[in-house]
PDB file of C-alpha atoms and ligand atoms in Angstrom:
ATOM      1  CA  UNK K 171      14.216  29.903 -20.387  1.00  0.00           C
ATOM      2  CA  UNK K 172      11.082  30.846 -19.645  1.00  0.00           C
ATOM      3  CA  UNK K 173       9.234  30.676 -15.672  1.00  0.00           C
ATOM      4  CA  UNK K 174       6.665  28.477 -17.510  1.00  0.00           C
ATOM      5  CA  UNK K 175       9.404  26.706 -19.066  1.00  0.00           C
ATOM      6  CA  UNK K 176      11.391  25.669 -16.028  1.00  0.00           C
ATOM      7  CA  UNK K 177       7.998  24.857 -13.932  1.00  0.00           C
ATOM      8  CA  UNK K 178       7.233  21.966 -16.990  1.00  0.00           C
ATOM      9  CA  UNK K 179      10.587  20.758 -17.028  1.00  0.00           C
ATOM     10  CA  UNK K 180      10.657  20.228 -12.836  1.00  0.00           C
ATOM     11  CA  UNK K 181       7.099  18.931 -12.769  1.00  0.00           C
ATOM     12  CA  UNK K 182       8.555  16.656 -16.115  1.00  0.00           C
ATOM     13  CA  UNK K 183      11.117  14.971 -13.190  1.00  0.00           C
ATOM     14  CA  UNK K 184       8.996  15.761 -10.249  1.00  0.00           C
ATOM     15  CA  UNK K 185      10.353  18.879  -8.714  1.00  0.00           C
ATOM     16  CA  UNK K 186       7.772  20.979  -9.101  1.00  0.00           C
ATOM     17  CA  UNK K 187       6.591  22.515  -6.026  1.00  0.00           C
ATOM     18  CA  UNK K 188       3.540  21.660  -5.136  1.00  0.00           C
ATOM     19  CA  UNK K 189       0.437  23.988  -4.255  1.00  0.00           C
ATOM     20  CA  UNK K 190       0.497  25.118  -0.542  1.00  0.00           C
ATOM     21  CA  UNK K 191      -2.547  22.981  -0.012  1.00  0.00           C
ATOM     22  CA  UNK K 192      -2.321  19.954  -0.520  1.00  0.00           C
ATOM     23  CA  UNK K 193       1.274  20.264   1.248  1.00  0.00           C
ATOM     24  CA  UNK K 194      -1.109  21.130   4.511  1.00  0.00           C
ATOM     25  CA  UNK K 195      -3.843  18.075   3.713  1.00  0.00           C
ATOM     26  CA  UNK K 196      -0.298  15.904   3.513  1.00  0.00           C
ATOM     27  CA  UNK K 197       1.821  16.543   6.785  1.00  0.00           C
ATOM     28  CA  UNK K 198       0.793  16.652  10.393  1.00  0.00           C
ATOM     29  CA  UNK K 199      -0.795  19.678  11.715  1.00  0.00           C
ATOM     30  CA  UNK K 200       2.444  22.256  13.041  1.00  0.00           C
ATOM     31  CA  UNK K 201       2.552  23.591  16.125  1.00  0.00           C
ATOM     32  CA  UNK K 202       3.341  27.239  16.025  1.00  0.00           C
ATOM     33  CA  UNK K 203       6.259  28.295  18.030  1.00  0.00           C
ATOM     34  CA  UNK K 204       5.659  30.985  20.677  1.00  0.00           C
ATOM     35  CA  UNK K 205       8.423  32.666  21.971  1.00  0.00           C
ATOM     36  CA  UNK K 206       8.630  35.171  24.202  1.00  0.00           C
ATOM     37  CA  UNK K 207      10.767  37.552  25.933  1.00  0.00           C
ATOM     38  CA  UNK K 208      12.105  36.622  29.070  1.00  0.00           C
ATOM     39  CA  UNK K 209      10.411  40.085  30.978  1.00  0.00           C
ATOM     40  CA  UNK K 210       7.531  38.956  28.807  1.00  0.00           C
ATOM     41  CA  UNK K 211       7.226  35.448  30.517  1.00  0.00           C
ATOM     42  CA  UNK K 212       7.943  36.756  34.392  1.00  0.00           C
ATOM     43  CA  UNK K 213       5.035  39.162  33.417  1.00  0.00           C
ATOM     44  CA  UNK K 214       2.486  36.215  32.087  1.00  0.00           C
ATOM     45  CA  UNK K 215       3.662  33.628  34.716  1.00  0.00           C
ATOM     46  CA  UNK K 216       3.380  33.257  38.875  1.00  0.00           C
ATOM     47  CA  UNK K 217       6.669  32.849  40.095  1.00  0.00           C
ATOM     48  CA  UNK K 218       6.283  29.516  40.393  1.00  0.00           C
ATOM     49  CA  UNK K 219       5.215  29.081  37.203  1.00  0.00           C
ATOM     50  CA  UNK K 220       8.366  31.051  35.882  1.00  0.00           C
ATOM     51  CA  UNK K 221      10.994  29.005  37.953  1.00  0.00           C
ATOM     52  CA  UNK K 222       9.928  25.874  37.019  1.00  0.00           C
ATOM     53  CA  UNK K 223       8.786  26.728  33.253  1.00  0.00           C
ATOM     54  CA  UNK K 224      11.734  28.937  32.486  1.00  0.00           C
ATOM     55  CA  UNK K 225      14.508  27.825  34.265  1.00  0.00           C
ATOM     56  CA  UNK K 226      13.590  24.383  34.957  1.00  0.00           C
ATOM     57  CA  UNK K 227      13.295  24.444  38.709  1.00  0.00           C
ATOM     58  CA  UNK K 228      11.116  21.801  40.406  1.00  0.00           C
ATOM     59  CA  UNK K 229       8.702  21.833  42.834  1.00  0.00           C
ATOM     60  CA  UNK K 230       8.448  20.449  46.152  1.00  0.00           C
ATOM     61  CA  UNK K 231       7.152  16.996  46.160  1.00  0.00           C
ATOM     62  CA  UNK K 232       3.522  16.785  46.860  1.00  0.00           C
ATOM     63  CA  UNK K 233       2.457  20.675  46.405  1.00  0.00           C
ATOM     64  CA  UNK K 234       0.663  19.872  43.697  1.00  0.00           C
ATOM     65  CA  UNK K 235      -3.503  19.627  43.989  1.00  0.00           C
ATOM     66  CA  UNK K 236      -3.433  17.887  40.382  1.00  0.00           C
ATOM     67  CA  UNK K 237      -1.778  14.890  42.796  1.00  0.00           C
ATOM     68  CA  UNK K 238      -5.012  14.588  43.226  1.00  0.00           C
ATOM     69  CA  UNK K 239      -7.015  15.108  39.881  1.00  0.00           C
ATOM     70  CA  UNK K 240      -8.806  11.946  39.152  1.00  0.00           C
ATOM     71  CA  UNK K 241     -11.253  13.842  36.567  1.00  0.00           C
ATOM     72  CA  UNK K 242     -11.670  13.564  32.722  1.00  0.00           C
ATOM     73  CA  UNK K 243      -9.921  16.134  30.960  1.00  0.00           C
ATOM     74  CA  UNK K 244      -6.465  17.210  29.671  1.00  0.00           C
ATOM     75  CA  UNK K 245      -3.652  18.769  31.485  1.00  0.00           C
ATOM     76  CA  UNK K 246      -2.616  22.057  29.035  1.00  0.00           C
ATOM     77  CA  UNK K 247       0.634  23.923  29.081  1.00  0.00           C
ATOM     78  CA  UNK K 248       0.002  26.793  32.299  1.00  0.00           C
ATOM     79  CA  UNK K 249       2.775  28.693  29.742  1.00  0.00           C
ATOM     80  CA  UNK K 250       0.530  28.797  26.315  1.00  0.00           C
ATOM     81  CA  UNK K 251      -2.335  26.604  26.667  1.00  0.00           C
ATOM     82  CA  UNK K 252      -0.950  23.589  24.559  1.00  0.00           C
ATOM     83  CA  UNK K 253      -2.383  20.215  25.648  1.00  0.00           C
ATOM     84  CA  UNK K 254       0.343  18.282  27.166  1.00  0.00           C
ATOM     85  CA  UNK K 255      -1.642  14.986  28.428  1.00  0.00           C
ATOM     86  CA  UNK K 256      -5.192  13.458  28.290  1.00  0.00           C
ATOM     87  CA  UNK K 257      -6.383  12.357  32.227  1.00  0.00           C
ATOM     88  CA  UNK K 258      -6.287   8.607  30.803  1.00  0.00           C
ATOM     89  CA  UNK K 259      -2.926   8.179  30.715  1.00  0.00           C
ATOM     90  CA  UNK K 260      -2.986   9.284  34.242  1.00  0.00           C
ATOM     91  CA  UNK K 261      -1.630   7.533  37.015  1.00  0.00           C
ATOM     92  CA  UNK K 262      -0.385   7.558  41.257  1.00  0.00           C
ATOM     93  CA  UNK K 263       3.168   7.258  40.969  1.00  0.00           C
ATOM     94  CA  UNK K 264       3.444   7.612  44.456  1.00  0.00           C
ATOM     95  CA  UNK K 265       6.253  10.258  43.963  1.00  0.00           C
ATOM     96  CA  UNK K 266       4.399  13.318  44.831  1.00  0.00           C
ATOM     97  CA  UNK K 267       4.249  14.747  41.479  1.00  0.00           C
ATOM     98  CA  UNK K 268       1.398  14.737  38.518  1.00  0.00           C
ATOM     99  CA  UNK K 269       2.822  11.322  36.309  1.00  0.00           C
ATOM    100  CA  UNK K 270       1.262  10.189  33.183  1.00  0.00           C
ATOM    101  CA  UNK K 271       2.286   7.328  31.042  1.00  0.00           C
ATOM    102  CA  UNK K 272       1.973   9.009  27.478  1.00  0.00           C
ATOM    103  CA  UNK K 273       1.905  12.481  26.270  1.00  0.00           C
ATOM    104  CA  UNK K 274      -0.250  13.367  23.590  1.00  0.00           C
ATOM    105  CA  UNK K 275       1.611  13.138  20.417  1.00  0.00           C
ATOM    106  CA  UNK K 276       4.246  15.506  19.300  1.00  0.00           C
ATOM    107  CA  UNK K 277       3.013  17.805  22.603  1.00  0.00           C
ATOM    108  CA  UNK K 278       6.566  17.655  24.034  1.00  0.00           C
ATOM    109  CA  UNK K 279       9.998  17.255  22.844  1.00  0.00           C
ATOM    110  CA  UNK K 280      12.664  15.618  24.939  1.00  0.00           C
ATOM    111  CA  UNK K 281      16.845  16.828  25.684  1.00  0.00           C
ATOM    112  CA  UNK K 282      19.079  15.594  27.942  1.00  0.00           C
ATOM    113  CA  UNK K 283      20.396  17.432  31.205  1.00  0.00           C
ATOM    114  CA  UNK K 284      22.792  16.892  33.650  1.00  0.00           C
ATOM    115  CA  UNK K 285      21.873  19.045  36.880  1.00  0.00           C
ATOM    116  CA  UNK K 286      21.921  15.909  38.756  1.00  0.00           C
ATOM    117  CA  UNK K 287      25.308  14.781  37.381  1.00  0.00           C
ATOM    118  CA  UNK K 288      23.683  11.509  35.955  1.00  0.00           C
ATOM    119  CA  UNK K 289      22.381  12.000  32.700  1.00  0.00           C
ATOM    120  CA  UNK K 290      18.313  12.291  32.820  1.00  0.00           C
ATOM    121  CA  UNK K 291      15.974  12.854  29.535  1.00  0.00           C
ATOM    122  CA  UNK K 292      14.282  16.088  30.368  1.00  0.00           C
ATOM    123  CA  UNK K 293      10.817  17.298  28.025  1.00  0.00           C
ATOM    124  CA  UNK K 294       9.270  20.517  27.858  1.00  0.00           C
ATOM    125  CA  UNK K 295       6.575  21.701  25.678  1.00  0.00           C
ATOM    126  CA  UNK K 296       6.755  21.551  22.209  1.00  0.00           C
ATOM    127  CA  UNK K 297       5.172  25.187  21.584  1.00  0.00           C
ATOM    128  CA  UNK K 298       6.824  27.313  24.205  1.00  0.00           C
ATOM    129  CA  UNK K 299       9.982  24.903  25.488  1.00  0.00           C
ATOM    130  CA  UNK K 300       8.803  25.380  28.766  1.00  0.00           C
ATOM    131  CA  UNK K 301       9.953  22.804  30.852  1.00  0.00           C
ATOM    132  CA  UNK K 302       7.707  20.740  32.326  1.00  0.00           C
ATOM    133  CA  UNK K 303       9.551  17.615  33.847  1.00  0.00           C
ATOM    134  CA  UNK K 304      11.452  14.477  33.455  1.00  0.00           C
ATOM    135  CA  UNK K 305      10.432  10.618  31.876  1.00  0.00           C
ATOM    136  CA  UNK K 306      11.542   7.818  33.344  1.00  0.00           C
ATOM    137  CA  UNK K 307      11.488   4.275  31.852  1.00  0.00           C
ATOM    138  CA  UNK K 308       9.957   2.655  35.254  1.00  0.00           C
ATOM    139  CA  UNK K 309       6.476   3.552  34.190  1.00  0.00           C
ATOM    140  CA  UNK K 310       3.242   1.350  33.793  1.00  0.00           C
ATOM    141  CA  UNK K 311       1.905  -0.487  30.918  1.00  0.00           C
ATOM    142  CA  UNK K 312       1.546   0.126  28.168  1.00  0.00           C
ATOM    143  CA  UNK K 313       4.384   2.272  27.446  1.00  0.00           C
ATOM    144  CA  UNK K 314       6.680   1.753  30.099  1.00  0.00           C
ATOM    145  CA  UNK K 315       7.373   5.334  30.429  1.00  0.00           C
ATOM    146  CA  UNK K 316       6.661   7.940  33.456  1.00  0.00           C
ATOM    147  CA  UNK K 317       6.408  11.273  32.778  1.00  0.00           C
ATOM    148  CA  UNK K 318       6.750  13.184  36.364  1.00  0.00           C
ATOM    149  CA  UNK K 319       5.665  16.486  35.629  1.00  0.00           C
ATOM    150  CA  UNK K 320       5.583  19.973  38.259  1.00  0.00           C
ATOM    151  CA  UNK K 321       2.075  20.346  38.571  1.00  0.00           C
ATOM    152  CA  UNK K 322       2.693  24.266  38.729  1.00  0.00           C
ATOM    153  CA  UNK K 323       3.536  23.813  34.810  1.00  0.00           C
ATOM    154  CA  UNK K 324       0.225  22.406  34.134  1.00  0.00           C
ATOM    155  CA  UNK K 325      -3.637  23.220  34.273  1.00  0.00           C
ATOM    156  CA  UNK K 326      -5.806  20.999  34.060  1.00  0.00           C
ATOM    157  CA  UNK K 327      -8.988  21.594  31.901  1.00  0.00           C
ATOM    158  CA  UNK K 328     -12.114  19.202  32.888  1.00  0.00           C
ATOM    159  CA  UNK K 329     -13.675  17.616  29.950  1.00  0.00           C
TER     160      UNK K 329
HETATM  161 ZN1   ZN J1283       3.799  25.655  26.332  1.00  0.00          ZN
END
Protein backbone atom coordinates (compact mmCIF):
# COMPACT_ATOMS: atom_id res chain seq x y z
CA UNK A 1 0.00 0.00 0.00
CA UNK A 2 0.80 3.06 -1.11
CA UNK A 3 1.58 6.57 1.41
CA UNK A 4 -1.29 8.07 -0.67
CA UNK A 5 -3.15 5.02 -0.19
CA UNK A 6 -3.09 4.75 3.58
CA UNK A 7 -3.61 8.76 4.00
CA UNK A 8 -7.31 8.13 1.93
CA UNK A 9 -8.14 5.22 3.81
CA UNK A 10 -7.46 7.16 7.50
CA UNK A 11 -9.03 10.39 6.29
CA UNK A 12 -12.00 7.64 4.84
CA UNK A 13 -12.54 6.84 8.96
CA UNK A 14 -11.16 10.06 10.21
CA UNK A 15 -7.62 9.43 11.21
CA UNK A 16 -5.98 11.42 9.07
CA UNK A 17 -3.76 13.84 10.64
CA UNK A 18 -4.63 16.99 10.23
CA UNK A 19 -2.46 20.02 8.84
CA UNK A 20 -0.33 21.66 11.64
CA UNK A 21 -2.52 24.70 11.30
CA UNK A 22 -5.53 24.40 11.87
CA UNK A 23 -4.39 22.06 14.92
CA UNK A 24 -2.88 25.65 16.29
CA UNK A 25 -6.29 27.83 15.26
CA UNK A 26 -8.07 24.72 17.37
CA UNK A 27 -6.33 24.36 20.90
CA UNK A 28 -5.32 26.96 23.41
CA UNK A 29 -2.21 28.84 22.89
CA UNK A 30 0.94 26.48 24.74
CA UNK A 31 3.09 27.78 26.98
CA UNK A 32 6.62 26.86 26.19
CA UNK A 33 8.48 25.18 28.91
CA UNK A 34 11.73 26.82 30.06
CA UNK A 35 13.97 24.92 31.93
CA UNK A 36 17.01 25.67 33.15
CA UNK A 37 19.98 24.48 34.89
CA UNK A 38 20.10 24.83 38.41
CA UNK A 39 23.78 27.05 38.20
CA UNK A 40 21.81 28.62 35.38
CA UNK A 41 18.91 29.86 37.70
CA UNK A 42 21.32 30.99 40.89
CA UNK A 43 23.06 32.98 38.02
CA UNK A 44 19.62 34.74 36.59
CA UNK A 45 18.00 35.07 40.10
CA UNK A 46 18.79 37.29 43.55
CA UNK A 47 19.07 34.99 46.22
CA UNK A 48 15.93 35.63 47.26
CA UNK A 49 14.51 35.09 44.23
CA UNK A 50 16.33 31.60 44.01
CA UNK A 51 15.22 30.36 47.56
CA UNK A 52 11.86 31.01 47.20
CA UNK A 53 11.51 30.20 43.27
CA UNK A 54 13.69 27.14 43.35
CA UNK A 55 13.40 25.58 46.45
CA UNK A 56 10.21 26.88 47.61
CA UNK A 57 11.30 28.91 50.59
CA UNK A 58 9.04 31.76 51.78
CA UNK A 59 9.52 35.02 52.68
CA UNK A 60 9.10 36.88 55.74
CA UNK A 61 5.68 38.19 56.16
CA UNK A 62 5.32 41.73 55.13
CA UNK A 63 8.80 42.26 53.11
CA UNK A 64 7.10 42.61 50.25
CA UNK A 65 6.54 46.43 48.64
CA UNK A 66 3.87 44.75 46.17
CA UNK A 67 1.85 44.57 49.83
CA UNK A 68 1.37 47.64 48.78
CA UNK A 69 0.73 47.80 44.90
CA UNK A 70 -2.67 49.19 44.39
CA UNK A 71 -1.82 50.04 40.54
CA UNK A 72 -3.21 48.61 37.21
CA UNK A 73 -1.08 46.11 35.80
CA UNK A 74 -0.08 42.41 36.00
CA UNK A 75 2.20 40.71 38.36
CA UNK A 76 4.75 38.48 35.83
CA UNK A 77 6.86 35.55 36.83
CA UNK A 78 10.44 37.49 38.38
CA UNK A 79 11.81 33.75 36.97
CA UNK A 80 10.73 34.10 33.04
CA UNK A 81 8.45 36.90 32.65
CA UNK A 82 5.12 34.83 32.41
CA UNK A 83 2.06 36.77 33.65
CA UNK A 84 0.91 35.18 36.75
CA UNK A 85 -2.08 37.68 37.85
CA UNK A 86 -3.92 40.82 36.54
CA UNK A 87 -3.98 43.77 39.60
CA UNK A 88 -7.96 43.20 39.56
CA UNK A 89 -8.06 40.22 41.17
CA UNK A 90 -6.02 41.88 43.76
CA UNK A 91 -6.78 42.08 47.22
CA UNK A 92 -5.44 42.98 51.34
CA UNK A 93 -5.46 39.73 52.83
CA UNK A 94 -4.12 41.11 55.77
CA UNK A 95 -1.46 38.27 55.89
CA UNK A 96 1.53 40.17 54.85
CA UNK A 97 1.94 38.65 51.56
CA UNK A 98 0.82 39.77 47.77
CA UNK A 99 -2.93 37.64 47.58
CA UNK A 100 -5.04 37.60 44.58
CA UNK A 101 -8.27 35.82 44.10
CA UNK A 102 -7.70 34.34 40.48
CA UNK A 103 -4.73 33.66 38.42
CA UNK A 104 -4.85 34.26 34.92
CA UNK A 105 -5.77 31.13 33.20
CA UNK A 106 -3.57 28.17 32.79
CA UNK A 107 -0.57 30.70 34.31
CA UNK A 108 0.04 28.25 37.20
CA UNK A 109 -0.34 24.69 37.91
CA UNK A 110 -1.06 23.41 41.38
CA UNK A 111 0.71 20.02 43.58
CA UNK A 112 0.39 19.17 46.87
CA UNK A 113 3.19 19.46 49.66
CA UNK A 114 3.60 18.53 52.98
CA UNK A 115 6.47 20.75 54.62
CA UNK A 116 4.01 21.75 57.13
CA UNK A 117 2.87 18.17 57.88
CA UNK A 118 -0.81 19.09 56.90
CA UNK A 119 -1.38 18.68 53.43
CA UNK A 120 -1.47 22.30 51.56
CA UNK A 121 -2.08 22.79 47.56
CA UNK A 122 1.07 24.52 46.53
CA UNK A 123 1.23 26.41 42.61
CA UNK A 124 4.11 27.53 40.81
CA UNK A 125 4.36 28.82 37.39
CA UNK A 126 3.26 27.04 34.61
CA UNK A 127 6.40 27.96 32.29
CA UNK A 128 9.33 27.64 34.62
CA UNK A 129 7.70 25.58 37.87
CA UNK A 130 8.96 28.14 39.92
CA UNK A 131 7.20 28.23 42.95
CA UNK A 132 5.42 31.00 43.75
CA UNK A 133 3.05 30.25 46.80
CA UNK A 134 0.13 28.54 48.27
CA UNK A 135 -4.10 28.88 47.61
CA UNK A 136 -6.25 28.73 50.17
CA UNK A 137 -10.06 28.25 49.94
CA UNK A 138 -10.80 31.28 52.55
CA UNK A 139 -10.58 33.80 49.78
CA UNK A 140 -13.11 36.57 48.60
CA UNK A 141 -15.81 36.48 46.12
CA UNK A 142 -16.03 35.47 43.47
CA UNK A 143 -13.90 32.53 43.55
CA UNK A 144 -13.43 31.78 46.99
CA UNK A 145 -9.85 31.15 46.53
CA UNK A 146 -6.58 33.08 47.97
CA UNK A 147 -3.62 32.82 46.31
CA UNK A 148 -0.75 34.12 48.90
CA UNK A 149 2.09 34.56 46.82
CA UNK A 150 6.15 35.71 47.96
CA UNK A 151 6.25 38.93 46.48
CA UNK A 152 10.10 38.27 45.75
CA UNK A 153 8.65 35.70 43.00
CA UNK A 154 6.79 38.37 41.31
CA UNK A 155 7.23 41.79 39.40
CA UNK A 156 4.84 43.71 38.87
CA UNK A 157 4.49 45.47 35.41
CA UNK A 158 2.18 48.80 35.49
CA UNK A 159 -0.31 48.87 32.78
ZN1 LIG B 1 8.05 31.39 35.49
Amino acid sequence: MTRRHLLAMLSSIGLAPRPASAQATAAAPAIEPLRLSDAAWQQRLSPAQYGVLRHQGTEPAGSSALNDEHRKGRFVCAGCALPLFSSDAKFDSGTGWPSFFSALPGAVMTRTDYILILPRTEYHCARCEGHQGHVFGDGPKPTGKRYCNNGVALTFIPS
